[in-house]
Short mmCIF file of C-alpha atoms in Angstrom, two decimals:
data_model
loop_
_atom_site.label_atom_id
_atom_site.label_comp_id
_atom_site.label_asym_id
_atom_site.label_seq_id
_atom_site.Cartn_x
_atom_site.Cartn_y
_atom_site.Cartn_z
CA UNK H 918 41.68 -36.83 28.22
CA UNK H 919 41.53 -34.24 25.43
CA UNK H 920 37.85 -33.69 26.11
CA UNK H 921 38.47 -33.21 29.84
CA UNK H 922 41.39 -30.88 29.14
CA UNK H 923 39.16 -28.77 26.90
CA UNK H 924 36.83 -28.11 29.83
CA UNK H 925 39.56 -26.83 32.14
CA UNK H 926 38.96 -23.16 33.10
CA UNK H 927 42.53 -22.14 32.29
CA UNK H 928 42.25 -23.68 28.82
CA UNK H 929 38.98 -21.88 28.10
CA UNK H 930 40.42 -18.63 29.48
CA UNK H 931 43.49 -18.89 27.27
CA UNK H 932 41.44 -19.62 24.15
CA UNK H 933 39.00 -16.78 24.92
CA UNK H 934 41.85 -14.32 25.48
CA UNK H 935 43.54 -15.33 22.23
CA UNK H 936 40.23 -15.08 20.41
CA UNK H 937 39.71 -11.49 21.62
CA UNK H 938 43.24 -10.56 20.55
CA UNK H 939 42.69 -12.13 17.14
CA UNK H 940 39.40 -10.27 16.59
CA UNK H 941 41.10 -6.99 17.46
CA UNK H 942 43.76 -7.80 14.88
CA UNK H 943 41.09 -8.48 12.25
CA UNK H 944 39.33 -5.21 13.02
CA UNK H 945 42.51 -3.14 12.95
CA UNK H 946 43.82 -4.62 9.71
CA UNK H 947 40.63 -4.36 7.67
CA UNK H 948 39.44 -1.05 6.18
CA UNK H 949 35.91 -0.82 7.57
CA UNK H 950 32.98 1.14 6.19
CA UNK H 951 29.58 1.51 7.81
CA UNK H 952 26.19 1.85 6.13
CA UNK H 953 24.08 3.88 6.43
CA UNK H 954 26.46 6.72 7.13
CA UNK H 955 25.77 8.40 10.47
CA UNK H 956 23.66 5.49 11.74
CA UNK H 957 25.18 5.63 15.23
CA UNK H 958 24.32 9.28 15.66
CA UNK H 959 20.81 8.66 14.34
CA UNK H 960 20.29 5.77 16.77
CA UNK H 961 21.39 7.67 19.90
CA UNK H 962 17.89 8.93 20.65
CA UNK H 963 16.48 5.38 20.60
CA UNK H 964 18.96 3.79 23.00
CA UNK H 965 19.01 1.25 24.47
CA UNK H 966 18.37 -1.13 21.59
CA UNK H 967 18.29 -4.89 21.07
CA UNK H 968 21.04 -5.67 18.57
CA UNK H 969 20.07 -8.68 16.44
CA UNK H 970 22.69 -10.81 14.69
CA UNK H 971 22.95 -14.25 13.16
CA UNK H 972 24.85 -17.16 14.68
CA UNK H 973 28.09 -17.73 12.82
CA UNK H 974 28.19 -14.12 11.64
CA UNK H 975 28.53 -12.64 15.10
CA UNK H 976 32.26 -12.63 15.84
CA UNK H 977 32.94 -9.05 14.68
CA UNK H 978 29.67 -7.49 15.86
CA UNK H 979 31.25 -6.08 19.08
CA UNK H 980 33.16 -3.64 16.85
CA UNK H 981 29.91 -2.31 15.38
CA UNK H 982 29.16 -0.65 18.72
CA UNK H 983 30.45 2.84 19.60
CA UNK H 984 32.69 2.65 22.67
CA UNK H 985 30.38 4.86 24.75
CA UNK H 986 27.30 2.65 24.31
CA UNK H 987 26.91 0.42 27.40
CA UNK H 988 26.02 -3.07 26.22
CA UNK H 989 25.64 -6.66 27.31
CA UNK H 990 25.66 -9.73 25.12
CA UNK H 991 23.63 -12.90 25.63
CA UNK H 992 25.86 -15.98 25.37
CA UNK H 993 25.05 -19.63 26.04
CA UNK H 994 26.36 -21.50 29.08
CA UNK H 995 28.08 -24.18 26.96
CA UNK H 996 31.87 -24.68 26.78
CA UNK H 997 31.93 -22.91 23.41
CA UNK H 998 29.85 -20.17 24.99
CA UNK H 999 32.40 -19.84 27.80
CA UNK H 1000 35.13 -19.11 25.26
CA UNK H 1001 32.91 -16.53 23.56
CA UNK H 1002 32.03 -15.02 26.94
CA UNK H 1003 35.69 -14.59 27.89
CA UNK H 1004 36.41 -12.96 24.53
CA UNK H 1005 33.37 -10.67 24.85
CA UNK H 1006 34.47 -9.57 28.31
CA UNK H 1007 37.94 -8.79 26.97
CA UNK H 1008 36.25 -6.66 24.29
CA UNK H 1009 34.43 -4.61 26.93
CA UNK H 1010 30.97 -6.19 26.87
CA UNK H 1011 28.84 -7.21 29.83
CA UNK H 1012 27.46 -10.74 29.89
CA UNK H 1013 24.13 -12.51 30.22
CA UNK H 1014 24.70 -16.26 30.25
CA UNK H 1015 21.67 -17.86 28.64
CA UNK H 1016 20.28 -18.94 25.30
CA UNK H 1017 16.92 -19.71 23.79
CA UNK H 1018 15.36 -23.03 22.88
CA UNK H 1019 12.69 -24.59 20.70
CA UNK H 1020 10.59 -25.90 23.58
CA UNK H 1021 10.06 -25.41 27.32
CA UNK H 1022 12.58 -28.11 28.27
CA UNK H 1023 15.34 -26.56 26.18
CA UNK H 1024 14.55 -23.07 27.43
CA UNK H 1025 14.76 -24.23 31.05
CA UNK H 1026 17.98 -26.19 30.48
CA UNK H 1027 19.67 -23.26 28.72
CA UNK H 1028 18.55 -20.67 31.28
CA UNK H 1029 16.36 -18.91 28.74
CA UNK H 1030 13.78 -17.49 31.15
CA UNK H 1031 16.41 -16.27 33.59
CA UNK H 1032 18.30 -14.70 30.71
CA UNK H 1033 15.11 -13.04 29.47
CA UNK H 1034 14.53 -11.44 32.88
CA UNK H 1035 18.17 -10.32 33.11
CA UNK H 1036 17.90 -8.78 29.64
CA UNK H 1037 14.73 -6.89 30.59
CA UNK H 1038 16.47 -5.55 33.68
CA UNK H 1039 19.58 -4.55 31.71
CA UNK H 1040 17.53 -2.71 29.09
CA UNK H 1041 15.70 -0.84 31.85
CA UNK H 1042 19.09 0.17 33.28
CA UNK H 1043 20.17 1.59 29.91
CA UNK H 1044 22.24 -1.27 28.51
CA UNK H 1045 21.76 -2.28 24.90
CA UNK H 1046 21.46 -6.05 24.50
CA UNK H 1047 23.17 -7.98 21.69
CA UNK H 1048 21.80 -11.43 20.92
CA UNK H 1049 21.61 -13.92 18.10
CA UNK H 1050 18.16 -14.12 16.61
CA UNK H 1051 18.36 -17.75 15.49
CA UNK H 1052 18.17 -20.57 18.05
CA UNK H 1053 20.92 -23.21 18.46
CA UNK H 1054 21.21 -25.57 16.67
CA UNK H 1055 19.27 -24.35 13.75
CA UNK H 1056 17.88 -23.93 11.32
CA UNK H 1057 20.39 -21.18 10.62
CA UNK H 1058 19.16 -17.69 9.84
CA UNK H 1059 15.63 -18.39 10.97
CA UNK H 1060 14.70 -16.01 13.76
CA UNK H 1061 13.20 -17.36 16.94
CA UNK H 1062 10.37 -15.57 18.70
CA UNK H 1063 12.43 -14.78 21.80
CA UNK H 1064 13.95 -11.61 20.42
CA UNK H 1065 10.58 -10.13 19.47
CA UNK H 1066 9.16 -11.15 22.85
CA UNK H 1067 11.99 -9.19 24.47
CA UNK H 1068 11.22 -6.18 22.28
CA UNK H 1069 7.52 -6.40 23.13
CA UNK H 1070 7.97 -6.58 26.90
CA UNK H 1071 10.83 -4.07 27.13
CA UNK H 1072 9.47 -1.47 24.73
CA UNK H 1073 12.90 -1.27 23.08
CA UNK H 1074 13.48 -1.67 19.32
CA UNK H 1075 15.37 -4.42 17.51
CA UNK H 1076 18.36 -3.23 15.47
CA UNK H 1077 19.50 -5.74 12.80
CA UNK H 1078 23.29 -5.63 12.36
CA UNK H 1079 25.68 -7.59 10.14
CA UNK H 1080 29.46 -7.44 9.77
CA UNK H 1081 31.47 -8.93 6.90
CA UNK H 1082 35.06 -8.99 5.70
CA UNK H 1083 36.37 -9.51 2.20
CA UNK H 1084 38.49 -12.42 3.39
CA UNK H 1085 37.10 -15.23 5.53
CA UNK H 1086 36.95 -18.97 6.02
CA UNK H 1087 33.48 -20.50 5.81
CA UNK H 1088 32.96 -23.44 8.14
CA UNK H 1089 30.71 -26.42 7.47
CA UNK H 1090 28.71 -25.92 10.66
CA UNK H 1091 24.99 -25.66 11.37
CA UNK H 1092 25.27 -21.86 11.63
CA UNK H 1093 27.39 -21.40 8.48
CA UNK H 1094 30.04 -19.80 10.66
CA UNK H 1095 32.35 -17.30 8.98
CA UNK H 1096 35.85 -16.88 10.43
CA UNK H 1097 36.93 -13.38 9.45
CA UNK H 1098 40.52 -12.89 8.31
CA UNK H 1099 42.83 -9.87 8.59
CA UNK H 1100 44.28 -7.63 5.87
CA UNK H 1101 41.30 -6.85 3.69
CA UNK H 1102 38.11 -4.80 3.67
CA UNK H 1103 35.34 -4.84 6.24
CA UNK H 1104 31.80 -3.57 6.45
CA UNK H 1105 29.11 -2.95 9.04
CA UNK H 1106 25.55 -2.89 7.69
CA UNK H 1107 22.66 -1.74 9.87
CA UNK H 1108 19.00 -2.06 8.96
CA UNK H 1109 16.00 -0.06 10.20
CA UNK H 1110 14.82 -0.26 13.79
CA UNK H 1111 11.93 -2.65 14.40
CA UNK H 1112 9.49 -1.61 17.13
CA UNK H 1113 7.21 -4.38 18.41
CA UNK H 1114 3.86 -3.22 19.85
CA UNK H 1115 3.33 -3.88 23.56
CA UNK H 1116 -0.11 -5.37 22.83
CA UNK H 1117 1.12 -7.72 20.07
CA UNK H 1118 -0.70 -11.07 20.07
CA UNK H 1119 0.80 -14.34 18.78
CA UNK H 1120 -0.14 -13.61 15.17
CA UNK H 1121 1.37 -10.14 15.33
CA UNK H 1122 4.52 -11.48 16.99
CA UNK H 1123 4.94 -13.89 14.08
CA UNK H 1124 4.74 -10.96 11.66
CA UNK H 1125 7.46 -9.14 13.58
CA UNK H 1126 9.57 -12.29 13.86
CA UNK H 1127 9.57 -12.41 10.08
CA UNK H 1128 10.46 -8.70 9.94
CA UNK H 1129 13.51 -9.35 12.13
CA UNK H 1130 14.47 -12.29 9.91
CA UNK H 1131 14.09 -10.23 6.75
CA UNK H 1132 15.91 -7.24 8.26
CA UNK H 1133 18.88 -9.38 9.28
CA UNK H 1134 19.04 -11.13 5.91
CA UNK H 1135 19.00 -7.78 4.12
CA UNK H 1136 21.73 -6.41 6.39
CA UNK H 1137 23.85 -9.52 5.87
CA UNK H 1138 23.45 -9.38 2.09
CA UNK H 1139 24.39 -5.69 2.08
CA UNK H 1140 27.41 -6.21 4.36
CA UNK H 1141 28.80 -8.78 1.93
CA UNK H 1142 28.06 -6.56 -1.08
CA UNK H 1143 30.02 -3.72 0.52
CA UNK H 1144 33.16 -5.88 0.58
CA UNK H 1145 32.66 -7.15 -2.97
CA UNK H 1146 31.14 -10.53 -2.16
CA UNK H 1147 27.89 -12.16 -3.26
CA UNK H 1148 27.94 -15.19 -0.97
CA UNK H 1149 26.42 -13.62 2.15
#
Protein backbone atom coordinates (compact mmCIF):
# COMPACT_ATOMS: atom_id res chain seq x y z
CA UNK A 1 0.00 0.00 0.00
CA UNK A 2 2.85 2.37 0.88
CA UNK A 3 4.54 1.60 -2.42
CA UNK A 4 1.33 2.27 -4.37
CA UNK A 5 0.72 5.48 -2.42
CA UNK A 6 4.22 6.68 -3.29
CA UNK A 7 3.37 6.48 -6.99
CA UNK A 8 0.26 8.64 -6.72
CA UNK A 9 0.63 11.87 -8.77
CA UNK A 10 -0.56 14.06 -5.91
CA UNK A 11 2.02 12.53 -3.57
CA UNK A 12 4.85 13.07 -6.05
CA UNK A 13 3.64 16.62 -6.72
CA UNK A 14 3.56 17.44 -3.02
CA UNK A 15 7.06 16.04 -2.43
CA UNK A 16 8.45 17.85 -5.49
CA UNK A 17 6.90 21.15 -4.41
CA UNK A 18 8.29 20.79 -0.88
CA UNK A 19 11.68 19.86 -2.30
CA UNK A 20 11.79 23.05 -4.41
CA UNK A 21 10.81 25.16 -1.39
CA UNK A 22 13.49 23.49 0.72
CA UNK A 23 16.21 24.07 -1.90
CA UNK A 24 15.25 27.75 -2.08
CA UNK A 25 15.59 27.91 1.70
CA UNK A 26 19.05 26.34 1.52
CA UNK A 27 20.16 28.79 -1.17
CA UNK A 28 18.83 31.84 0.66
CA UNK A 29 20.33 30.90 4.03
CA UNK A 30 23.83 30.04 2.84
CA UNK A 31 26.39 32.72 1.95
CA UNK A 32 27.37 31.71 -1.57
CA UNK A 33 30.56 32.52 -3.44
CA UNK A 34 31.30 31.68 -7.07
CA UNK A 35 34.65 30.81 -8.64
CA UNK A 36 36.06 31.97 -10.95
CA UNK A 37 34.74 35.47 -10.40
CA UNK A 38 32.85 36.80 -13.41
CA UNK A 39 32.44 33.35 -14.95
CA UNK A 40 28.84 34.01 -15.99
CA UNK A 41 29.77 37.13 -17.90
CA UNK A 42 32.69 35.33 -19.53
CA UNK A 43 30.45 32.44 -20.60
CA UNK A 44 27.75 34.60 -22.23
CA UNK A 45 29.43 34.56 -25.63
CA UNK A 46 29.52 30.75 -25.67
CA UNK A 47 25.85 30.12 -24.85
CA UNK A 48 24.12 27.76 -25.02
CA UNK A 49 26.25 25.30 -23.08
CA UNK A 50 25.90 21.75 -21.78
CA UNK A 51 26.15 21.98 -18.00
CA UNK A 52 27.73 18.82 -16.58
CA UNK A 53 27.16 17.74 -12.98
CA UNK A 54 27.49 14.60 -10.90
CA UNK A 55 24.57 12.54 -9.63
CA UNK A 56 24.07 13.13 -5.93
CA UNK A 57 25.72 16.55 -6.13
CA UNK A 58 23.10 18.06 -8.40
CA UNK A 59 20.38 19.37 -6.09
CA UNK A 60 21.68 22.96 -5.86
CA UNK A 61 22.95 23.28 -9.44
CA UNK A 62 19.80 25.17 -10.62
CA UNK A 63 21.00 28.11 -8.51
CA UNK A 64 24.30 28.22 -10.40
CA UNK A 65 22.45 29.52 -13.45
CA UNK A 66 21.76 33.24 -13.99
CA UNK A 67 18.01 33.85 -14.16
CA UNK A 68 18.15 35.11 -17.75
CA UNK A 69 19.80 31.97 -19.15
CA UNK A 70 17.10 29.75 -20.72
CA UNK A 71 17.79 26.17 -19.70
CA UNK A 72 16.38 22.67 -19.66
CA UNK A 73 17.44 19.80 -17.45
CA UNK A 74 17.52 16.12 -18.40
CA UNK A 75 15.79 14.01 -15.73
CA UNK A 76 14.94 10.31 -15.74
CA UNK A 77 11.39 9.02 -16.12
CA UNK A 78 11.50 7.11 -12.80
CA UNK A 79 9.37 7.96 -9.75
CA UNK A 80 12.38 9.64 -8.13
CA UNK A 81 12.91 11.47 -11.39
CA UNK A 82 9.29 12.68 -11.31
CA UNK A 83 9.89 14.32 -7.93
CA UNK A 84 13.07 15.95 -9.25
CA UNK A 85 11.21 17.07 -12.39
CA UNK A 86 8.47 18.75 -10.37
CA UNK A 87 11.06 20.52 -8.23
CA UNK A 88 13.04 21.61 -11.31
CA UNK A 89 9.91 23.03 -12.92
CA UNK A 90 9.15 24.97 -9.74
CA UNK A 91 12.69 26.37 -9.94
CA UNK A 92 12.09 27.66 -13.47
CA UNK A 93 13.77 24.97 -15.56
CA UNK A 94 12.43 23.28 -18.67
CA UNK A 95 12.42 19.49 -18.76
CA UNK A 96 13.69 16.67 -20.94
CA UNK A 97 12.53 13.35 -19.50
CA UNK A 98 15.20 10.79 -20.33
CA UNK A 99 18.41 9.29 -19.02
CA UNK A 100 21.36 7.39 -20.37
CA UNK A 101 22.27 3.74 -20.06
CA UNK A 102 25.18 1.34 -20.28
CA UNK A 103 23.82 -0.62 -23.23
CA UNK A 104 21.28 -0.34 -26.05
CA UNK A 105 18.50 -1.99 -24.02
CA UNK A 106 18.90 0.42 -21.11
CA UNK A 107 19.12 3.42 -23.43
CA UNK A 108 15.89 2.41 -25.17
CA UNK A 109 14.07 1.69 -21.89
CA UNK A 110 15.12 5.03 -20.37
CA UNK A 111 14.30 7.07 -23.48
CA UNK A 112 17.93 7.95 -24.04
CA UNK A 113 17.81 8.38 -27.82
CA UNK A 114 14.63 10.44 -27.69
CA UNK A 115 16.17 12.58 -24.96
CA UNK A 116 19.33 13.01 -27.03
CA UNK A 117 17.31 14.31 -29.99
CA UNK A 118 15.29 16.63 -27.73
CA UNK A 119 18.51 17.98 -26.24
CA UNK A 120 19.98 18.65 -29.69
CA UNK A 121 16.83 20.52 -30.66
CA UNK A 122 16.82 22.54 -27.42
CA UNK A 123 20.46 23.54 -27.85
CA UNK A 124 19.73 24.66 -31.41
CA UNK A 125 16.87 26.79 -30.04
CA UNK A 126 19.22 28.49 -27.58
CA UNK A 127 18.54 26.53 -24.40
CA UNK A 128 21.45 25.42 -22.26
CA UNK A 129 21.13 21.78 -21.20
CA UNK A 130 21.95 20.56 -17.69
CA UNK A 131 22.61 16.85 -17.28
CA UNK A 132 24.42 14.45 -15.01
CA UNK A 133 27.53 13.05 -16.61
CA UNK A 134 27.52 9.72 -14.77
CA UNK A 135 25.00 7.02 -15.70
CA UNK A 136 22.54 5.50 -13.18
CA UNK A 137 23.28 3.39 -11.22
CA UNK A 138 26.96 3.85 -11.21
CA UNK A 139 29.76 3.76 -10.87
CA UNK A 140 29.48 7.21 -9.34
CA UNK A 141 31.55 10.05 -10.74
CA UNK A 142 32.53 8.16 -13.86
CA UNK A 143 31.36 10.07 -16.90
CA UNK A 144 29.42 8.29 -19.59
CA UNK A 145 30.03 8.97 -23.26
CA UNK A 146 26.56 10.44 -23.85
CA UNK A 147 27.47 13.94 -22.75
CA UNK A 148 30.46 14.15 -25.08
CA UNK A 149 28.39 12.70 -27.91
CA UNK A 150 25.90 15.52 -27.34
CA UNK A 151 28.72 18.08 -27.41
CA UNK A 152 30.12 16.58 -30.61
CA UNK A 153 26.84 16.58 -32.53
CA UNK A 154 25.56 19.93 -31.25
CA UNK A 155 28.79 21.88 -31.50
CA UNK A 156 28.18 23.26 -28.01
CA UNK A 157 30.74 23.09 -25.17
CA UNK A 158 30.50 21.17 -21.90
CA UNK A 159 30.66 23.32 -18.76
CA UNK A 160 31.57 21.37 -15.59
CA UNK A 161 29.77 22.80 -12.54
CA UNK A 162 29.74 21.79 -8.87
CA UNK A 163 27.90 23.25 -5.88
CA UNK A 164 28.71 22.55 -2.23
CA UNK A 165 27.58 23.74 1.19
CA UNK A 166 29.49 23.72 4.44
CA UNK A 167 26.71 21.73 6.09
CA UNK A 168 25.21 18.62 4.52
CA UNK A 169 24.11 15.06 5.14
CA UNK A 170 25.93 12.41 3.12
CA UNK A 171 23.76 9.48 2.11
CA UNK A 172 24.93 5.90 1.68
CA UNK A 173 23.66 5.67 -1.89
CA UNK A 174 25.29 4.62 -5.16
CA UNK A 175 25.74 8.27 -6.15
CA UNK A 176 27.12 9.45 -2.78
CA UNK A 177 24.22 11.88 -2.58
CA UNK A 178 24.76 15.02 -0.54
CA UNK A 179 21.70 16.63 1.06
CA UNK A 180 22.60 20.29 1.49
CA UNK A 181 21.56 22.01 4.71
CA UNK A 182 20.66 25.65 5.42
CA UNK A 183 22.46 28.24 7.55
CA UNK A 184 26.05 27.93 6.45
CA UNK A 185 28.33 28.73 3.54
CA UNK A 186 27.88 27.73 -0.07
CA UNK A 187 30.02 27.69 -3.19
CA UNK A 188 29.64 27.34 -6.94
CA UNK A 189 32.76 26.15 -8.77
CA UNK A 190 32.94 26.22 -12.55
CA UNK A 191 35.69 24.64 -14.63
CA UNK A 192 36.85 25.46 -18.16
CA UNK A 193 34.64 24.87 -21.18
CA UNK A 194 35.30 21.62 -23.03
CA UNK A 195 34.77 21.75 -26.80
CA UNK A 196 34.46 18.36 -28.51
CA UNK A 197 35.49 18.28 -32.20
CA UNK A 198 32.72 17.48 -34.68
CA UNK A 199 34.94 14.88 -36.37
CA UNK A 200 35.92 13.10 -33.13
CA UNK A 201 36.24 9.33 -33.54
CA UNK A 202 35.71 6.79 -30.75
CA UNK A 203 39.26 7.14 -29.43
CA UNK A 204 39.01 10.92 -29.37
CA UNK A 205 35.61 10.76 -27.68
CA UNK A 206 37.16 8.64 -24.93
CA UNK A 207 39.81 11.32 -24.40
CA UNK A 208 37.12 13.98 -24.06
CA UNK A 209 35.01 11.77 -21.80
CA UNK A 210 37.99 11.65 -19.45
CA UNK A 211 38.38 15.43 -19.72
CA UNK A 212 34.76 15.89 -18.63
CA UNK A 213 35.33 13.48 -15.75
CA UNK A 214 38.50 15.27 -14.67
CA UNK A 215 36.90 18.70 -15.07
CA UNK A 216 33.94 17.74 -12.89
CA UNK A 217 36.13 16.15 -10.24
CA UNK A 218 38.29 19.27 -10.10
CA UNK A 219 35.22 21.51 -9.84
CA UNK A 220 33.75 19.34 -7.08
CA UNK A 221 37.00 19.33 -5.11
CA UNK A 222 37.26 23.11 -5.42
CA UNK A 223 33.62 23.68 -4.43
CA UNK A 224 34.20 21.75 -1.21
CA UNK A 225 37.48 23.57 -0.53
CA UNK A 226 35.70 26.93 -0.83
CA UNK A 227 33.38 25.99 2.05
CA UNK A 228 36.21 24.62 4.20
CA UNK A 229 35.72 20.93 3.50
CA UNK A 230 38.10 18.27 2.23
CA UNK A 231 35.61 15.44 1.69
CA UNK A 232 34.34 16.39 -1.78
